[in-house]
Amino acid sequence: MRGKFTQTTWKERLSQRFIGSIYQYSMRYAHGCIGLLTMMKDVRLFPPLYMIYAYTPIAPGRTIIQPIYVTEKRQGIVGYLLSQFLLFCTRLAYYMLRDEDGKIYDNIRFNPKLLLSIDQPLAEYMEYVNQLEPSRWSKNRGAE
């Protein structure tokens, strides 16, 4: 996704000063339970920031999301401090996104029968996930 920063909140105005007027990120998923988020793509003052999401279903319609912050391991004390700073920035960006996206996600009522033509990739992904076999670690394997 790529787009212009809005200037609605103080967080958006502050962020725009440090990274520029364009914001870009990408999200990739593996097997419906792991996601890789790359933020701060092609912005000023920051290298890309990376986060892995581990999704764990806990009940019908409820999922725990565990963010895992990732950065390059750098040499020396300056490298260590830079890596720690980038991990902090990744965590900060996650909480900003979570707070904003949470307002939407907490109120979405998904109906797979009401998809639009633009949702075709989502429909294909849902079909893929629904065809996956439960893993041997699945809590829903049945009687043991």
PDB file of C-alpha atoms in Angstrom:
ATOM      1  CA  MET A   1       0.000   0.000   0.000  1.00  0.00           C
ATOM      2  CA  ARG A   2       1.216   3.451  -0.821  1.00  0.00           C
ATOM      3  CA  GLY A   3      -0.450   6.760  -0.108  1.00  0.00           C
ATOM      4  CA  LYS A   4      -0.174  10.280   1.205  1.00  0.00           C
ATOM      5  CA  PHE A   5      -0.189  11.009   4.899  1.00  0.00           C
ATOM      6  CA  THR A   6      -3.259  12.802   6.078  1.00  0.00           C
ATOM      7  CA  GLN A   7      -2.706  15.639   8.504  1.00  0.00           C
ATOM      8  CA  THR A   8      -5.697  14.992  10.728  1.00  0.00           C
ATOM      9  CA  THR A   9      -3.935  14.160  14.008  1.00  0.00           C
ATOM     10  CA  TRP A  10      -0.808  15.436  15.696  1.00  0.00           C
ATOM     11  CA  LYS A  11       0.753  11.959  15.217  1.00  0.00           C
ATOM     12  CA  GLU A  12       0.271  12.191  11.459  1.00  0.00           C
ATOM     13  CA  ARG A  13       1.713  15.716  11.297  1.00  0.00           C
ATOM     14  CA  LEU A  14       4.720  14.683  13.415  1.00  0.00           C
ATOM     15  CA  SER A  15       5.308  11.519  11.391  1.00  0.00           C
ATOM     16  CA  GLN A  16       5.183  13.482   8.148  1.00  0.00           C
ATOM     17  CA  ARG A  17       8.004  15.745   9.363  1.00  0.00           C
ATOM     18  CA  PHE A  18      10.316  12.760   9.862  1.00  0.00           C
ATOM     19  CA  ILE A  19       9.441  10.453   6.993  1.00  0.00           C
ATOM     20  CA  GLY A  20       7.925  12.660   4.308  1.00  0.00           C
ATOM     21  CA  SER A  21       4.464  13.025   2.820  1.00  0.00           C
ATOM     22  CA  ILE A  22       4.250   9.522   1.313  1.00  0.00           C
ATOM     23  CA  TYR A  23       3.788   6.402   3.419  1.00  0.00           C
ATOM     24  CA  GLN A  24       4.325   2.918   2.030  1.00  0.00           C
ATOM     25  CA  TYR A  25       4.138  -0.547   3.526  1.00  0.00           C
ATOM     26  CA  SER A  26       3.592  -4.134   2.475  1.00  0.00           C
ATOM     27  CA  MET A  27       2.046  -7.115   4.235  1.00  0.00           C
ATOM     28  CA  ARG A  28       2.607 -10.753   3.300  1.00  0.00           C
ATOM     29  CA  TYR A  29       1.008 -13.825   4.819  1.00  0.00           C
ATOM     30  CA  ALA A  30       2.072 -17.451   5.107  1.00  0.00           C
ATOM     31  CA  HIS A  31      -0.486 -20.187   5.700  1.00  0.00           C
ATOM     32  CA  GLY A  32      -3.012 -17.905   7.390  1.00  0.00           C
ATOM     33  CA  CYS A  33      -1.123 -17.754  10.691  1.00  0.00           C
ATOM     34  CA  ILE A  34       2.000 -15.651  10.076  1.00  0.00           C
ATOM     35  CA  GLY A  35       2.282 -12.202   8.545  1.00  0.00           C
ATOM     36  CA  LEU A  36       5.306 -10.099   7.622  1.00  0.00           C
ATOM     37  CA  LEU A  37       4.856  -6.336   7.700  1.00  0.00           C
ATOM     38  CA  THR A  38       7.437  -4.071   6.085  1.00  0.00           C
ATOM     39  CA  MET A  39       6.974  -0.407   7.028  1.00  0.00           C
ATOM     40  CA  MET A  40       8.805   2.798   6.175  1.00  0.00           C
ATOM     41  CA  LYS A  41       9.540   1.763   2.618  1.00  0.00           C
ATOM     42  CA  ASP A  42      11.228   4.523   0.599  1.00  0.00           C
ATOM     43  CA  VAL A  43      10.986   7.231   3.251  1.00  0.00           C
ATOM     44  CA  ARG A  44      13.565   9.714   4.446  1.00  0.00           C
ATOM     45  CA  LEU A  45      15.574   9.239   7.647  1.00  0.00           C
ATOM     46  CA  PHE A  46      14.584   5.592   8.201  1.00  0.00           C
ATOM     47  CA  PRO A  47      15.471   2.224   6.758  1.00  0.00           C
ATOM     48  CA  PRO A  48      12.562  -0.199   6.311  1.00  0.00           C
ATOM     49  CA  LEU A  49      11.178  -1.572   9.583  1.00  0.00           C
ATOM     50  CA  TYR A  50      10.091  -5.213   9.852  1.00  0.00           C
ATOM     51  CA  MET A  51       7.600  -7.004  12.018  1.00  0.00           C
ATOM     52  CA  ILE A  52       6.289 -10.554  12.040  1.00  0.00           C
ATOM     53  CA  TYR A  53       2.749 -11.214  13.236  1.00  0.00           C
ATOM     54  CA  ALA A  54       1.907 -14.612  14.682  1.00  0.00           C
ATOM     55  CA  TYR A  55      -1.852 -15.210  14.676  1.00  0.00           C
ATOM     56  CA  THR A  56      -3.305 -17.733  17.162  1.00  0.00           C
ATOM     57  CA  PRO A  57      -7.034 -18.529  17.146  1.00  0.00           C
ATOM     58  CA  ILE A  58      -8.313 -18.844  20.716  1.00  0.00           C
ATOM     59  CA  ALA A  59     -12.074 -19.171  20.138  1.00  0.00           C
ATOM     60  CA  PRO A  60     -14.503 -18.819  17.237  1.00  0.00           C
ATOM     61  CA  GLY A  61     -14.121 -15.254  15.987  1.00  0.00           C
ATOM     62  CA  ARG A  62     -11.258 -14.459  18.410  1.00  0.00           C
ATOM     63  CA  THR A  63      -7.552 -14.374  17.651  1.00  0.00           C
ATOM     64  CA  ILE A  64      -4.467 -13.341  19.604  1.00  0.00           C
ATOM     65  CA  ILE A  65      -1.885 -11.444  17.578  1.00  0.00           C
ATOM     66  CA  GLN A  66       1.719 -11.577  18.771  1.00  0.00           C
ATOM     67  CA  PRO A  67       3.952  -8.939  17.155  1.00  0.00           C
ATOM     68  CA  ILE A  68       7.621  -9.863  16.767  1.00  0.00           C
ATOM     69  CA  TYR A  69       9.922  -6.926  16.006  1.00  0.00           C
ATOM     70  CA  VAL A  70      12.881  -7.680  13.736  1.00  0.00           C
ATOM     71  CA  THR A  71      15.954  -5.745  12.655  1.00  0.00           C
ATOM     72  CA  GLU A  72      19.450  -6.403  11.408  1.00  0.00           C
ATOM     73  CA  LYS A  73      22.016  -7.321  14.060  1.00  0.00           C
ATOM     74  CA  ARG A  74      24.696  -4.634  13.805  1.00  0.00           C
ATOM     75  CA  GLN A  75      28.275  -4.726  15.076  1.00  0.00           C
ATOM     76  CA  GLY A  76      29.719  -2.596  17.876  1.00  0.00           C
ATOM     77  CA  ILE A  77      28.083  -0.380  20.465  1.00  0.00           C
ATOM     78  CA  VAL A  78      26.833   2.138  17.900  1.00  0.00           C
ATOM     79  CA  GLY A  79      25.364  -0.701  15.838  1.00  0.00           C
ATOM     80  CA  TYR A  80      23.716  -2.177  18.910  1.00  0.00           C
ATOM     81  CA  LEU A  81      22.209   1.187  19.880  1.00  0.00           C
ATOM     82  CA  LEU A  82      20.970   1.756  16.304  1.00  0.00           C
ATOM     83  CA  SER A  83      19.354  -1.689  16.254  1.00  0.00           C
ATOM     84  CA  GLN A  84      17.659  -1.032  19.606  1.00  0.00           C
ATOM     85  CA  PHE A  85      16.427   2.353  18.367  1.00  0.00           C
ATOM     86  CA  LEU A  86      14.971   0.765  15.206  1.00  0.00           C
ATOM     87  CA  LEU A  87      13.250  -1.946  17.271  1.00  0.00           C
ATOM     88  CA  PHE A  88      11.762   0.795  19.455  1.00  0.00           C
ATOM     89  CA  CYS A  89      10.562   2.666  16.337  1.00  0.00           C
ATOM     90  CA  THR A  90       9.032  -0.559  14.987  1.00  0.00           C
ATOM     91  CA  ARG A  91       7.171  -1.099  18.254  1.00  0.00           C
ATOM     92  CA  LEU A  92       6.010   2.526  18.270  1.00  0.00           C
ATOM     93  CA  ALA A  93       4.777   2.241  14.669  1.00  0.00           C
ATOM     94  CA  TYR A  94       2.947  -0.992  15.553  1.00  0.00           C
ATOM     95  CA  TYR A  95       1.100   0.661  18.432  1.00  0.00           C
ATOM     96  CA  MET A  96       0.175   3.648  16.275  1.00  0.00           C
ATOM     97  CA  LEU A  97      -1.188   1.355  13.552  1.00  0.00           C
ATOM     98  CA  ARG A  98      -2.913  -0.895  16.076  1.00  0.00           C
ATOM     99  CA  ASP A  99      -4.697   2.015  17.700  1.00  0.00           C
ATOM    100  CA  GLU A 100      -5.900   3.420  14.375  1.00  0.00           C
ATOM    101  CA  ASP A 101      -6.694   0.098  12.694  1.00  0.00           C
ATOM    102  CA  GLY A 102      -8.238  -1.291  15.871  1.00  0.00           C
ATOM    103  CA  LYS A 103     -11.073   1.217  15.612  1.00  0.00           C
ATOM    104  CA  ILE A 104     -11.911  -0.320  12.245  1.00  0.00           C
ATOM    105  CA  TYR A 105     -11.163  -3.983  12.938  1.00  0.00           C
ATOM    106  CA  ASP A 106     -13.029  -4.048  16.239  1.00  0.00           C
ATOM    107  CA  ASN A 107     -16.207  -2.999  14.435  1.00  0.00           C
ATOM    108  CA  ILE A 108     -15.991  -4.926  11.167  1.00  0.00           C
ATOM    109  CA  ARG A 109     -18.622  -7.585  10.625  1.00  0.00           C
ATOM    110  CA  PHE A 110     -17.300  -9.754   7.831  1.00  0.00           C
ATOM    111  CA  ASN A 111     -19.737 -11.351   5.386  1.00  0.00           C
ATOM    112  CA  PRO A 112     -18.000 -13.447   2.692  1.00  0.00           C
ATOM    113  CA  LYS A 113     -21.177 -13.341   0.585  1.00  0.00           C
ATOM    114  CA  LEU A 114     -20.830  -9.577   0.130  1.00  0.00           C
ATOM    115  CA  LEU A 115     -17.387  -9.380  -1.506  1.00  0.00           C
ATOM    116  CA  LEU A 116     -16.807  -6.918  -4.337  1.00  0.00           C
ATOM    117  CA  SER A 117     -14.925  -7.688  -7.551  1.00  0.00           C
ATOM    118  CA  ILE A 118     -11.925  -5.808  -6.132  1.00  0.00           C
ATOM    119  CA  ASP A 119     -11.883  -8.372  -3.290  1.00  0.00           C
ATOM    120  CA  GLN A 120     -10.985 -11.250  -5.637  1.00  0.00           C
ATOM    121  CA  PRO A 121      -7.470 -11.709  -4.150  1.00  0.00           C
ATOM    122  CA  LEU A 122      -9.058 -11.860  -0.686  1.00  0.00           C
ATOM    123  CA  ALA A 123     -11.571 -14.461  -1.855  1.00  0.00           C
ATOM    124  CA  GLU A 124      -8.744 -16.567  -3.314  1.00  0.00           C
ATOM    125  CA  TYR A 125      -6.752 -16.260  -0.088  1.00  0.00           C
ATOM    126  CA  MET A 126      -9.761 -17.281   2.017  1.00  0.00           C
ATOM    127  CA  GLU A 127     -10.326 -20.294  -0.225  1.00  0.00           C
ATOM    128  CA  TYR A 128      -6.657 -21.264   0.190  1.00  0.00           C
ATOM    129  CA  VAL A 129      -6.768 -20.935   3.992  1.00  0.00           C
ATOM    130  CA  ASN A 130     -10.014 -22.882   4.235  1.00  0.00           C
ATOM    131  CA  GLN A 131      -8.423 -25.791   2.355  1.00  0.00           C
ATOM    132  CA  LEU A 132      -5.436 -26.086   4.706  1.00  0.00           C
ATOM    133  CA  GLU A 133      -5.228 -29.228   6.801  1.00  0.00           C
ATOM    134  CA  PRO A 134      -5.118 -28.664  10.576  1.00  0.00           C
ATOM    135  CA  SER A 135      -1.587 -29.046  11.898  1.00  0.00           C
ATOM    136  CA  ARG A 136      -0.666 -31.647  14.485  1.00  0.00           C
ATOM    137  CA  TRP A 137      -0.496 -28.782  16.996  1.00  0.00           C
ATOM    138  CA  SER A 138      -4.068 -27.688  16.366  1.00  0.00           C
ATOM    139  CA  LYS A 139      -6.342 -27.641  19.408  1.00  0.00           C
ATOM    140  CA  ASN A 140      -9.254 -28.649  17.179  1.00  0.00           C
ATOM    141  CA  ARG A 141      -7.870 -32.044  16.148  1.00  0.00           C
ATOM    142  CA  GLY A 142     -10.612 -33.956  17.896  1.00  0.00           C
ATOM    143  CA  ALA A 143     -10.246 -36.694  20.477  1.00  0.00           C
ATOM    144  CA  GLU A 144      -6.705 -37.669  21.365  1.00  0.00           C
TER     145      GLU A 144
END
